[in-house]
Coordinates of C-alpha atoms in Angstrom, one line a residue:
Chain N
M1 CA -68.6 -30.4 22.8
R2 CA -67.1 -28.9 26.1
K3 CA -69.1 -26.2 27.7
I4 CA -67.4 -23.0 28.9
I5 CA -68.6 -20.0 30.8
I6 CA -66.6 -16.8 31.0
I7 CA -67.2 -14.6 34.0
D8 CA -65.6 -11.1 33.9
D9 CA -67.0 -7.7 34.4
E10 CA -65.1 -6.2 31.5
P11 CA -66.6 -6.9 28.1
L12 CA -63.2 -6.7 26.3
A13 CA -61.7 -9.1 28.8
R14 CA -64.4 -11.6 27.9
S15 CA -64.0 -11.1 24.2
I16 CA -60.3 -11.8 24.2
V17 CA -60.8 -15.1 25.9
K18 CA -63.6 -15.9 23.4
E19 CA -61.3 -15.0 20.5
Y20 CA -58.5 -17.2 21.8
L21 CA -60.9 -20.1 22.3
Q22 CA -62.0 -20.0 18.7
K23 CA -59.0 -22.1 17.9
H24 CA -60.2 -24.9 20.2
K25 CA -63.0 -26.4 18.1
D26 CA -64.3 -28.7 20.7
F27 CA -65.1 -25.9 23.1
E28 CA -68.2 -23.8 23.1
V29 CA -68.8 -20.6 25.2
V30 CA -72.3 -21.2 26.4
Q31 CA -72.6 -17.9 28.3
E32 CA -70.7 -14.8 29.3
C33 CA -71.4 -13.3 32.7
N34 CA -70.9 -9.8 34.0
D35 CA -70.7 -10.6 37.6
G36 CA -70.8 -13.4 40.2
F37 CA -74.6 -13.4 40.6
E38 CA -75.0 -14.1 36.9
G39 CA -72.2 -16.6 37.2
V40 CA -73.9 -18.6 40.0
K41 CA -77.1 -18.8 37.9
A42 CA -75.4 -19.7 34.7
I43 CA -73.3 -22.4 36.3
Q44 CA -76.4 -24.0 37.8
Q45 CA -78.2 -23.8 34.5
H46 CA -75.5 -25.0 32.1
Q47 CA -73.3 -27.2 34.3
P48 CA -70.2 -26.1 32.3
D49 CA -67.0 -28.2 32.1
L50 CA -64.7 -25.3 32.6
I51 CA -65.1 -21.6 33.6
F52 CA -62.9 -18.6 33.1
L53 CA -63.2 -16.5 36.2
D54 CA -62.0 -12.9 37.1
I55 CA -61.4 -12.1 40.7
Q56 CA -62.4 -8.4 41.1
M57 CA -66.0 -8.1 40.1
P58 CA -69.1 -6.1 41.2
K59 CA -70.5 -7.0 44.7
I60 CA -69.0 -10.4 45.2
N61 CA -65.6 -11.5 44.0
G62 CA -64.7 -14.6 42.1
F63 CA -63.7 -16.6 45.2
E64 CA -66.9 -15.7 47.0
M65 CA -68.9 -16.8 43.9
L66 CA -67.2 -20.2 44.0
E67 CA -68.0 -20.6 47.6
L68 CA -71.7 -20.3 46.8
I69 CA -71.6 -23.2 44.3
E70 CA -72.1 -26.7 45.7
Q71 CA -69.8 -28.5 43.3
P72 CA -67.7 -26.0 41.5
P73 CA -66.6 -26.8 37.9
A74 CA -63.0 -26.7 36.9
V75 CA -61.7 -23.1 37.0
I76 CA -59.1 -21.1 35.1
F77 CA -58.6 -17.8 36.8
A78 CA -57.9 -14.7 34.8
T79 CA -56.9 -11.6 36.8
A80 CA -54.8 -8.5 36.4
F81 CA -53.4 -7.9 39.8
D82 CA -54.3 -9.1 43.2
E83 CA -51.6 -10.2 45.6
Y84 CA -53.9 -12.4 47.6
A85 CA -55.3 -14.1 44.6
I86 CA -51.8 -14.8 43.2
K87 CA -50.7 -16.2 46.5
A88 CA -53.7 -18.5 46.6
F89 CA -53.0 -19.6 43.0
E90 CA -49.4 -20.3 43.5
A91 CA -50.1 -22.4 46.5
H92 CA -52.8 -24.5 44.9
A93 CA -51.9 -25.5 41.4
I94 CA -55.1 -24.6 39.5
D95 CA -54.0 -22.7 36.5
Y96 CA -54.3 -19.0 36.3
L97 CA -53.8 -16.3 33.6
L98 CA -52.3 -12.9 34.4
K99 CA -53.8 -10.2 32.2
P100 CA -52.9 -9.4 29.6
F101 CA -52.0 -12.9 28.3
N102 CA -51.5 -14.3 24.9
Q103 CA -52.9 -17.2 22.8
E104 CA -50.1 -19.6 23.8
R105 CA -50.6 -19.0 27.5
L106 CA -54.3 -19.8 27.2
D107 CA -53.6 -22.9 25.1
K108 CA -51.2 -24.0 27.8
A109 CA -53.9 -23.6 30.5
I110 CA -56.4 -25.6 28.5
Q111 CA -53.8 -28.3 27.9
K112 CA -53.1 -28.4 31.6
W113 CA -56.7 -28.8 32.3
S114 CA -57.1 -31.6 29.7
D115 CA -54.0 -33.4 31.2
A116 CA -55.7 -33.3 34.6
N117 CA -58.5 -35.5 33.1
N118 CA -60.9 -32.6 32.7
K119 CA -62.0 -33.0 36.3
P120 CA -62.2 -30.2 38.8
N121 CA -60.0 -31.0 41.7
E122 CA -62.3 -30.5 44.7
K123 CA -59.6 -30.5 47.2
N124 CA -57.4 -28.0 45.4
T125 CA -60.4 -25.7 45.0
Q126 CA -61.2 -25.9 48.7
D127 CA -57.7 -25.2 49.7
L128 CA -57.5 -22.3 47.3
L129 CA -60.6 -20.7 48.6
E130 CA -59.3 -21.2 52.1
T131 CA -56.1 -19.3 51.3
A132 CA -57.9 -16.6 49.3
S133 CA -60.4 -16.0 52.1
Q134 CA -57.7 -14.5 54.1
S135 CA -57.7 -11.4 51.9
P136 CA -58.8 -8.2 53.6
A137 CA -62.0 -8.0 51.5
Q138 CA -63.2 -11.4 52.7
S139 CA -62.5 -10.8 56.4
Q140 CA -65.0 -7.9 56.2
R141 CA -68.0 -9.8 54.9
I142 CA -69.5 -13.2 54.5
V143 CA -71.4 -14.2 51.4
V144 CA -74.1 -16.7 51.7
K145 CA -76.9 -18.1 49.7
S146 CA -80.4 -18.3 51.1
G147 CA -82.7 -20.1 48.7
S148 CA -82.0 -18.6 45.3
K149 CA -80.9 -15.3 46.8
I150 CA -77.3 -14.2 47.5
K151 CA -76.8 -12.3 50.7
I152 CA -73.7 -10.3 51.7
I153 CA -73.4 -10.0 55.4
P154 CA -71.0 -7.4 56.7
V155 CA -69.2 -9.0 59.7
H156 CA -70.3 -6.3 62.1
D157 CA -73.9 -7.4 61.5
V158 CA -73.1 -11.0 62.7
L159 CA -74.3 -11.7 66.2
Y160 CA -72.7 -15.1 66.7
L161 CA -71.8 -18.2 64.8
E162 CA -73.0 -21.7 65.8
A163 CA -71.7 -25.0 64.6
A164 CA -74.4 -27.2 62.9
D165 CA -73.0 -30.5 61.5
D166 CA -71.2 -29.7 58.3
Y167 CA -72.4 -26.2 58.3
V168 CA -72.0 -23.1 60.3
K169 CA -75.1 -21.1 61.3
I170 CA -74.5 -17.4 60.9
H171 CA -76.9 -15.6 63.2
T172 CA -77.9 -12.0 62.3
K173 CA -80.7 -9.7 63.3
E174 CA -82.6 -11.0 60.3
G175 CA -82.3 -14.6 61.3
Y176 CA -79.6 -17.1 60.5
F177 CA -77.8 -18.2 57.3
L178 CA -76.0 -21.4 56.6
K179 CA -72.5 -21.6 55.2
N180 CA -70.7 -24.8 54.2
K181 CA -67.5 -24.0 56.3
T182 CA -66.0 -25.1 59.5
M183 CA -65.8 -23.2 62.8
S184 CA -62.0 -23.2 62.7
H185 CA -62.3 -21.5 59.3
F186 CA -64.2 -18.6 60.7
E187 CA -62.0 -18.5 63.8
Q188 CA -59.0 -18.0 61.4
V189 CA -60.6 -15.5 59.0
L190 CA -62.5 -13.2 61.5
D191 CA -60.8 -10.6 63.5
P192 CA -59.9 -12.2 66.9
Q193 CA -60.4 -8.9 68.7
Q194 CA -64.0 -8.9 67.6
F195 CA -64.9 -12.6 67.3
V196 CA -64.1 -15.0 70.1
R197 CA -64.6 -18.7 70.2
S198 CA -66.4 -18.9 73.5
H199 CA -67.3 -22.5 73.2
R200 CA -66.5 -25.5 70.9
S201 CA -69.7 -24.8 69.0
Y202 CA -69.9 -21.0 69.3
I203 CA -68.1 -17.9 68.1
V204 CA -69.5 -14.7 69.5
N205 CA -69.2 -11.1 68.4
V206 CA -67.9 -9.4 71.5
Q207 CA -69.6 -6.1 70.6
Q208 CA -72.9 -7.7 71.0
I209 CA -72.3 -8.9 74.6
T210 CA -74.0 -7.0 77.4
R211 CA -72.9 -9.2 80.3
I212 CA -71.4 -12.5 81.3
D213 CA -73.3 -14.5 83.9
P214 CA -72.2 -17.6 85.9
Y215 CA -74.0 -20.7 84.8
E216 CA -74.2 -23.9 86.8
K217 CA -71.0 -24.6 88.7
D218 CA -68.0 -23.9 86.4
N219 CA -69.5 -22.4 83.3
H220 CA -70.7 -19.1 82.2
V221 CA -73.1 -17.7 79.6
A222 CA -72.7 -14.5 77.5
V223 CA -75.9 -12.5 77.3
L224 CA -76.3 -10.6 74.0
K225 CA -78.0 -7.3 73.5
A226 CA -81.0 -9.2 72.0
G227 CA -81.2 -11.4 75.1
T228 CA -79.8 -14.5 73.5
Q229 CA -77.6 -16.6 75.8
I230 CA -74.4 -18.1 74.4
P231 CA -72.6 -20.9 76.2
V232 CA -69.1 -20.0 77.4
S233 CA -66.7 -22.8 78.3
R234 CA -63.9 -22.5 80.8
S235 CA -61.3 -21.8 78.2
G236 CA -63.7 -19.6 76.3
Y237 CA -64.2 -17.6 79.5
V238 CA -60.5 -16.9 79.7
K239 CA -60.3 -15.8 76.1
L240 CA -63.4 -13.5 76.5
R241 CA -61.9 -11.9 79.6
E242 CA -58.7 -11.3 77.7
V243 CA -60.4 -9.6 74.7
L244 CA -62.8 -7.6 76.9
G245 CA -59.9 -6.5 79.1
L246 CA -61.5 -7.8 82.3
Chain C
M1 CA 2.3 51.5 85.9
L2 CA 5.8 53.0 85.3
N3 CA 5.3 55.6 88.0
W4 CA 3.8 53.1 90.4
F5 CA 6.5 50.5 90.2
G6 CA 9.3 52.7 88.9
M7 CA 10.0 50.3 86.0
P8 CA 12.2 51.1 83.1
V9 CA 10.2 51.5 79.8
Q10 CA 12.2 48.7 78.2
S11 CA 11.3 46.2 80.9
A12 CA 7.6 47.1 81.0
I13 CA 7.3 46.6 77.2
T14 CA 9.0 43.3 77.3
D15 CA 6.9 42.2 80.2
S16 CA 3.6 43.1 78.6
L17 CA 4.7 41.5 75.3
V18 CA 5.7 38.2 76.9
T19 CA 2.7 37.9 79.2
N20 CA 0.1 39.2 76.8
G21 CA 1.5 37.1 73.9
L22 CA 1.3 34.1 76.1
L23 CA -2.2 34.9 77.2
L24 CA -3.3 35.4 73.5
T25 CA -1.8 32.0 72.6
I26 CA -3.8 30.3 75.4
C27 CA -7.0 32.2 74.4
L28 CA -6.6 30.9 70.8
M29 CA -6.0 27.4 72.1
L30 CA -9.2 27.6 74.2
M31 CA -11.3 28.9 71.3
N32 CA -10.0 26.2 69.1
T33 CA -10.9 23.6 71.7
F34 CA -14.4 24.9 71.9
R35 CA -14.8 24.6 68.1
Y36 CA -14.6 20.8 68.5
Y37 CA -15.9 20.3 72.0
L38 CA -19.1 21.9 73.2
P39 CA -19.7 21.9 76.9
K40 CA -23.2 21.0 78.1
R41 CA -25.1 23.3 80.4
E42 CA -24.1 21.4 83.5
Q43 CA -20.5 21.3 82.6
F44 CA -19.9 25.1 82.9
V45 CA -18.3 24.6 86.3
S46 CA -15.6 22.4 84.8
V47 CA -15.1 24.9 82.0
F48 CA -14.4 27.5 84.7
G49 CA -12.0 25.0 86.3
I50 CA -10.2 24.6 83.0
C51 CA -9.9 28.4 82.8
V52 CA -8.4 28.5 86.3
L53 CA -6.0 25.8 85.3
F54 CA -4.9 27.6 82.2
A55 CA -4.5 30.7 84.2
V56 CA -2.2 29.0 86.7
L57 CA -0.2 27.5 83.8
W58 CA 0.0 30.8 82.2
L59 CA 1.2 32.4 85.4
L60 CA 3.9 29.8 85.9
I61 CA 5.2 30.0 82.4
S62 CA 5.2 33.8 82.2
R63 CA 6.9 34.0 85.5
W64 CA 9.6 31.8 84.3
L65 CA 9.9 33.6 81.0
L66 CA 9.9 37.0 82.7
G67 CA 12.7 35.8 85.0
L68 CA 14.7 35.0 81.9
T69 CA 13.9 38.1 79.7
V70 CA 13.3 41.0 82.0
S71 CA 16.5 41.8 83.9
F72 CA 14.7 44.4 86.0
Y73 CA 13.1 41.7 88.1
D74 CA 16.5 40.3 89.0
T75 CA 17.0 43.4 91.1
S76 CA 13.5 43.7 92.5
P77 CA 11.9 40.2 92.6
E78 CA 9.3 41.2 95.2
L79 CA 7.6 43.4 92.6
L80 CA 7.0 40.4 90.4
H81 CA 5.8 38.4 93.4
R82 CA 3.3 41.1 94.4
S83 CA 1.9 41.5 90.9
L84 CA 1.2 37.8 90.6
P85 CA -2.3 37.8 92.2
I86 CA -3.4 40.7 90.0
R87 CA -2.0 39.0 86.9
F88 CA -3.7 35.8 87.9
S89 CA -7.2 37.4 88.4
I90 CA -7.0 39.3 85.1
A91 CA -6.0 36.1 83.3
V92 CA -8.9 34.1 84.8
L93 CA -11.3 36.9 83.9
I94 CA -10.1 37.1 80.3
L95 CA -9.9 33.4 79.8
G96 CA -13.4 33.0 81.3
C97 CA -14.8 35.5 79.0
V98 CA -13.2 34.0 76.0
A99 CA -14.3 30.5 76.9
M100 CA -17.9 31.7 77.5
V101 CA -18.1 33.7 74.3
S102 CA -16.7 31.0 72.1
A103 CA -18.8 28.3 73.7
L104 CA -21.9 30.4 73.2
W105 CA -21.0 31.3 69.7
N106 CA -20.3 27.7 68.7
T107 CA -23.5 26.5 70.4
W108 CA -25.5 29.1 68.6
S109 CA -24.0 28.3 65.2
E110 CA -24.5 24.6 65.7
Q111 CA -28.1 25.1 66.6
K112 CA -28.6 27.2 63.5
E113 CA -27.0 24.5 61.3
N114 CA -29.2 21.9 62.9
E115 CA -32.3 23.9 62.2
T116 CA -31.4 24.4 58.5
R117 CA -30.6 20.7 58.3
K118 CA -33.9 19.8 59.9
A119 CA -35.8 22.2 57.6
D120 CA -34.1 20.7 54.6
A121 CA -34.9 17.2 55.7
E122 CA -38.5 18.1 56.3
K123 CA -38.8 19.7 52.9
L124 CA -37.3 16.7 51.2
A125 CA -39.6 14.3 53.1
K126 CA -42.6 16.5 52.2
D127 CA -41.6 16.7 48.6
A128 CA -41.0 13.0 48.4
E129 CA -44.3 12.2 50.1
L130 CA -46.2 14.6 47.8
F131 CA -44.6 13.0 44.8
K132 CA -45.5 9.6 46.0
L133 CA -49.0 10.5 46.7
R134 CA -49.4 12.0 43.3
Q135 CA -47.7 9.1 41.6
Q136 CA -49.9 6.3 43.0
L137 CA -51.1 4.4 40.1
Q138 CA -53.2 1.4 40.5
P139 CA -51.5 -1.6 38.9
H140 CA -55.0 -3.0 38.5
F141 CA -56.0 -0.2 36.2
L142 CA -52.8 -0.5 34.2
F143 CA -52.9 -4.2 33.6
N144 CA -56.6 -4.2 32.8
S145 CA -56.2 -1.4 30.3
L146 CA -53.4 -3.3 28.6
N147 CA -55.7 -6.4 28.5
S148 CA -58.4 -4.3 26.9
I149 CA -55.9 -3.0 24.3
N150 CA -54.9 -6.6 23.6
A151 CA -58.5 -7.5 22.9
L152 CA -59.0 -4.4 20.7
I153 CA -56.0 -5.2 18.5
G154 CA -57.7 -8.2 17.0
M155 CA -61.2 -6.7 16.7
K156 CA -60.8 -2.9 16.2
P157 CA -57.2 -2.0 15.6
D158 CA -58.0 1.7 15.2
E159 CA -59.5 1.8 18.6
A160 CA -56.6 -0.1 20.0
R161 CA -54.3 2.6 18.6
K162 CA -56.4 5.3 20.1
M163 CA -56.3 3.7 23.5
V164 CA -52.6 3.2 23.4
Q165 CA -52.3 6.9 22.8
Q166 CA -54.7 7.8 25.6
L167 CA -53.0 5.5 28.1
S168 CA -49.6 6.9 27.1
D169 CA -50.8 10.5 27.6
F170 CA -52.3 9.5 30.9
L171 CA -49.1 7.9 32.1
R172 CA -47.1 10.9 31.0
G173 CA -49.4 13.1 33.1
T174 CA -48.8 11.1 36.2
M175 CA -45.1 11.5 35.8
R176 CA -45.2 15.3 35.4
K177 CA -42.4 17.2 37.0
E178 CA -42.7 18.7 40.5
E179 CA -42.3 22.3 39.3
N180 CA -45.7 22.2 37.6
Q181 CA -47.3 21.3 40.8
F182 CA -50.2 23.7 40.3
I183 CA -52.2 23.5 37.1
T184 CA -55.4 25.0 36.0
F185 CA -58.6 23.2 36.7
S186 CA -59.3 22.9 33.0
E187 CA -55.9 21.2 32.5
E188 CA -56.8 18.8 35.2
M189 CA -60.2 18.2 33.5
D190 CA -58.5 17.4 30.2
Y191 CA -56.4 14.9 32.0
L192 CA -59.4 13.5 33.8
K193 CA -61.2 13.0 30.4
L194 CA -58.3 10.9 29.2
Y195 CA -58.7 8.7 32.2
L196 CA -62.5 8.5 31.8
E197 CA -62.2 7.5 28.1
I198 CA -60.0 4.6 29.1
E199 CA -62.3 3.5 31.8
K200 CA -65.3 3.7 29.5
V201 CA -63.6 1.4 27.0
R202 CA -62.9 -1.0 29.8
F203 CA -66.4 -1.0 31.4
G204 CA -68.5 -0.2 28.3
Y205 CA -72.1 0.8 28.8
R206 CA -72.0 0.3 32.6
L207 CA -70.0 3.5 33.2
K208 CA -71.7 6.9 32.6
T209 CA -70.5 10.3 33.7
E210 CA -72.2 13.6 34.3
M211 CA -70.1 16.7 34.4
D212 CA -71.4 20.0 35.6
I213 CA -68.6 22.6 35.6
A214 CA -69.0 26.3 36.1
E215 CA -67.2 28.4 33.5
E216 CA -65.4 30.5 36.1
S217 CA -63.8 27.5 37.8
L218 CA -61.8 26.5 34.7
G219 CA -59.0 28.9 35.3
W220 CA -58.6 28.1 39.0
K221 CA -55.2 26.8 40.1
I222 CA -55.2 23.4 41.7
P223 CA -52.6 20.8 42.7
A224 CA -52.0 18.5 39.8
L225 CA -53.7 15.1 39.8
L226 CA -56.0 15.7 42.6
V227 CA -59.4 14.9 41.0
Q228 CA -58.3 11.8 39.2
P229 CA -57.7 9.6 42.3
L230 CA -61.1 10.7 43.6
M231 CA -62.7 9.8 40.3
E232 CA -60.9 6.5 40.3
N233 CA -62.2 5.9 43.8
A234 CA -65.8 6.8 42.8
I235 CA -65.6 4.4 39.8
K236 CA -64.3 1.6 41.9
F237 CA -66.8 2.2 44.6
G238 CA -69.6 2.6 42.2
L239 CA -68.8 -0.2 39.7
Y240 CA -67.8 -2.8 42.3
G241 CA -70.6 -1.9 44.7
T242 CA -73.5 -2.5 42.3
T243 CA -74.1 -4.7 39.3
G244 CA -76.0 -2.3 37.0
E245 CA -75.2 0.9 35.2
V246 CA -73.4 3.5 37.3
T247 CA -73.4 7.2 36.8
I248 CA -70.5 9.2 38.3
G249 CA -71.1 12.9 38.8
L250 CA -68.7 15.8 39.0
R251 CA -69.6 19.3 39.9
A252 CA -67.4 22.4 40.2
R253 CA -68.3 25.8 41.5
I254 CA -66.5 28.9 42.9
V255 CA -67.9 29.6 46.4
D256 CA -66.4 32.1 48.8
K257 CA -63.1 32.4 47.0
H258 CA -62.7 28.6 47.0
L259 CA -63.0 26.1 44.2
V260 CA -65.5 23.6 45.4
V261 CA -65.6 20.2 43.6
A262 CA -67.9 17.4 44.4
V263 CA -67.5 13.9 43.1
M264 CA -70.5 11.6 43.4
N265 CA -71.1 7.9 43.0
P266 CA -74.0 5.7 43.8
F267 CA -73.5 2.9 46.2
D268 CA -75.3 0.2 48.1
P269 CA -75.1 1.0 51.8
D270 CA -75.2 -2.8 52.6
M271 CA -72.1 -3.4 50.7
Q272 CA -68.7 -3.8 52.4
M273 CA -66.3 -1.8 50.4
P274 CA -63.5 -3.5 48.5
P275 CA -60.1 -2.9 50.1
G276 CA -58.1 0.0 48.9
T277 CA -61.1 2.2 48.1
G278 CA -60.2 4.5 51.0
F279 CA -56.8 5.1 49.6
G280 CA -57.6 7.8 47.0
L281 CA -59.5 9.8 49.6
N282 CA -56.8 9.6 52.2
S283 CA -54.1 10.6 49.7
V284 CA -56.1 13.6 48.6
K285 CA -56.6 14.6 52.3
R286 CA -53.0 14.2 53.0
R287 CA -51.9 16.2 50.0
L288 CA -54.1 19.1 50.8
Y289 CA -52.9 19.1 54.3
L290 CA -49.3 19.2 53.2
L291 CA -49.9 21.9 50.7
F292 CA -52.2 24.2 52.6
G293 CA -51.7 23.1 56.3
R294 CA -55.5 22.7 56.6
N295 CA -57.5 19.7 57.6
D296 CA -60.9 21.1 56.7
L297 CA -60.7 21.0 53.0
V298 CA -62.1 17.5 52.3
E299 CA -65.6 16.4 53.4
V300 CA -67.5 13.2 52.8
N301 CA -71.2 12.9 52.6
K302 CA -72.7 9.4 52.7
S303 CA -76.4 9.3 52.1
Q304 CA -78.9 6.5 51.5
N305 CA -77.5 5.5 48.2
S306 CA -74.9 8.0 47.1
F307 CA -71.4 8.8 48.3
I308 CA -70.1 12.3 47.8
V309 CA -66.6 13.6 48.3
I310 CA -66.4 17.4 48.4
F311 CA -63.1 19.2 48.4
R312 CA -62.2 22.9 48.4
I313 CA -59.2 24.6 47.0
P314 CA -58.2 28.1 48.4
D315 CA -57.1 30.8 46.0
I316 CA -53.3 30.4 45.9
N317 CA -52.8 33.9 44.6
A318 CA -54.7 35.4 47.6

C-alpha cells in the first residue's frame, strides 16, 4: 500500500483528488490537510510516499512548507493559477496538475511518478524551490522551523544573516533561527537595496546600521542599532557605501 | 479723387477694378497659405516681410497692368508715379491685417480642435481605465471555482448545477455595460451574495460572513462592482492570513449624506501579506478618484487583529 497525503485548503479540491485516486487500488490517502502546518506534522508522522500539494494556502504556501521538511517526499503539485509556480514546475520536471484537471491527467501524473521509481528527486525538488522562492511572496518573508514550531519572519525584522556551516543563521530581535540554505540563495532572493553582503559570511539589513567604523588597518565594522558589530570586508565596504549613498 | 487728379470716370473705375481685384487675389492667396502654414510667435517679423514682398509684387504687376489698360496714364504718367507710395502703403496695411487676422483665426481654431481632441482622448482613457478596473477578475478565483464544480459533479450534481448558475450570473455581472455604471446598493449586494455563495462552497465552514446593512442605504446609488473587490480582498487577506475560521464583516450606514461602507476581516499582524492583496484596495481608490475627483473617500484602519476598509460614496443626485 502506498501512502498519500493531500494538502489543500479547499475541501472540494481535496475530495476530487481522493475521488480520482479510488481507481488506484494500491494507494491509500492516509490524511488530508488544510494548510502547511498540518502538512508538516502529517508528513513527519506518516512518512508518505507521495503528496498532492496546493500552492496558495493559509499562512505559508506549498513551497515554504516543503522547505521546512528535512527529506521531502515525492510531490505532485495541484494549483489553479500562479505564474511563479508554473515557471518553477516547467523548469524542474516534477509533475503538476492545473486545476481543474480530469481523471486521465491525474493517472498520467501517477504513472510518471511510478516510472521515476517512486523516488522523490531531491535535486529537482531543491532546484524547484530555488526557482519558486523568487516569487514576490517569498522575498517578503522567511519561514523557519524552531523546534516543533513554525515561525514566519517578515524580512524587515531580520537584523542580519550569518553563515554557519550548511545553514544560515537568521538573526532577529528574538534571537536567531537556522535555515538550511546558502548565503548566495539569500543574496539572490532578498532585496539588494535592503540587504547587502558585507562579508563572505554576513548579509546585513542596511536599515539596522547606525554607523560604520574602521577596524584594524583595511577593514571596517558595521554597528547595528542593538550594538552588534558586523564584519565588513573591503568589497563589502564598497557595496555598502553604494547602497547607503555615501 | 476725380477732382484731385482730374481723372476721367472711365479710367478711375478701370484703375480701381484692376488694382483692387489684384489685391483681393493676393489676399486670398495669403489666407489660403495660412490655412496650411501657421507662423510661430517669433516668426511674425518674417510674416510682415512676406506682406511687404507681396505688396511690392502687387505694385509692380498693377503698374504694368495699368499701363496697358488705362490710357489716361499714357498722357500723364507722373500721376501714376506719384500715387505709387500711397498705393504701396495701403497695400502693406491691408495685407498685414489680412495676414494677422487669418493667422490668429487659424491658430485659435487649431487650438480649439486640439483641446477637443485632448478631452476626447482623456475621456476615452478614463473610460477604458474604469472598465479595466471594474473588470479585474482574479483567474485564481475562476479556476478554483471550476475545480470545485468539477468535484461537485461527481458527488452532488444538483449543487454543481447551482454553482454553475451562480458563477455564470457572477461573470455576467462583471461584464455589465458601461451605461449602467451606477447601480443601487441593494443590486450590488445581490451581486455580492452570489460571489459569497461561491466562495463559501470553496472554503466550506472556514468562511463566515456578518452583514449589518441599514435599510435606508439600500437605495443609494453606487458605482457597480465596487464592494466585491474589497470583499475579495478581505477574504484573501483573512483566509490566507490565518488557519482557522474567518468571519468577514460588512456594515453599511448613511452618514452626512454619504453612504459609508466598512468591510472588516481578521488578520494576524505578524503575517506578511500574500502578493496582490493590495490590488482590490488600490483599484477601488482609483475608481472613486476617477469618478468623483476626490482622494478622501477610502480609509484603512489596521488594528491589533482586524483590518477594516471604509469607503464613502457621495449622493450623486446632490
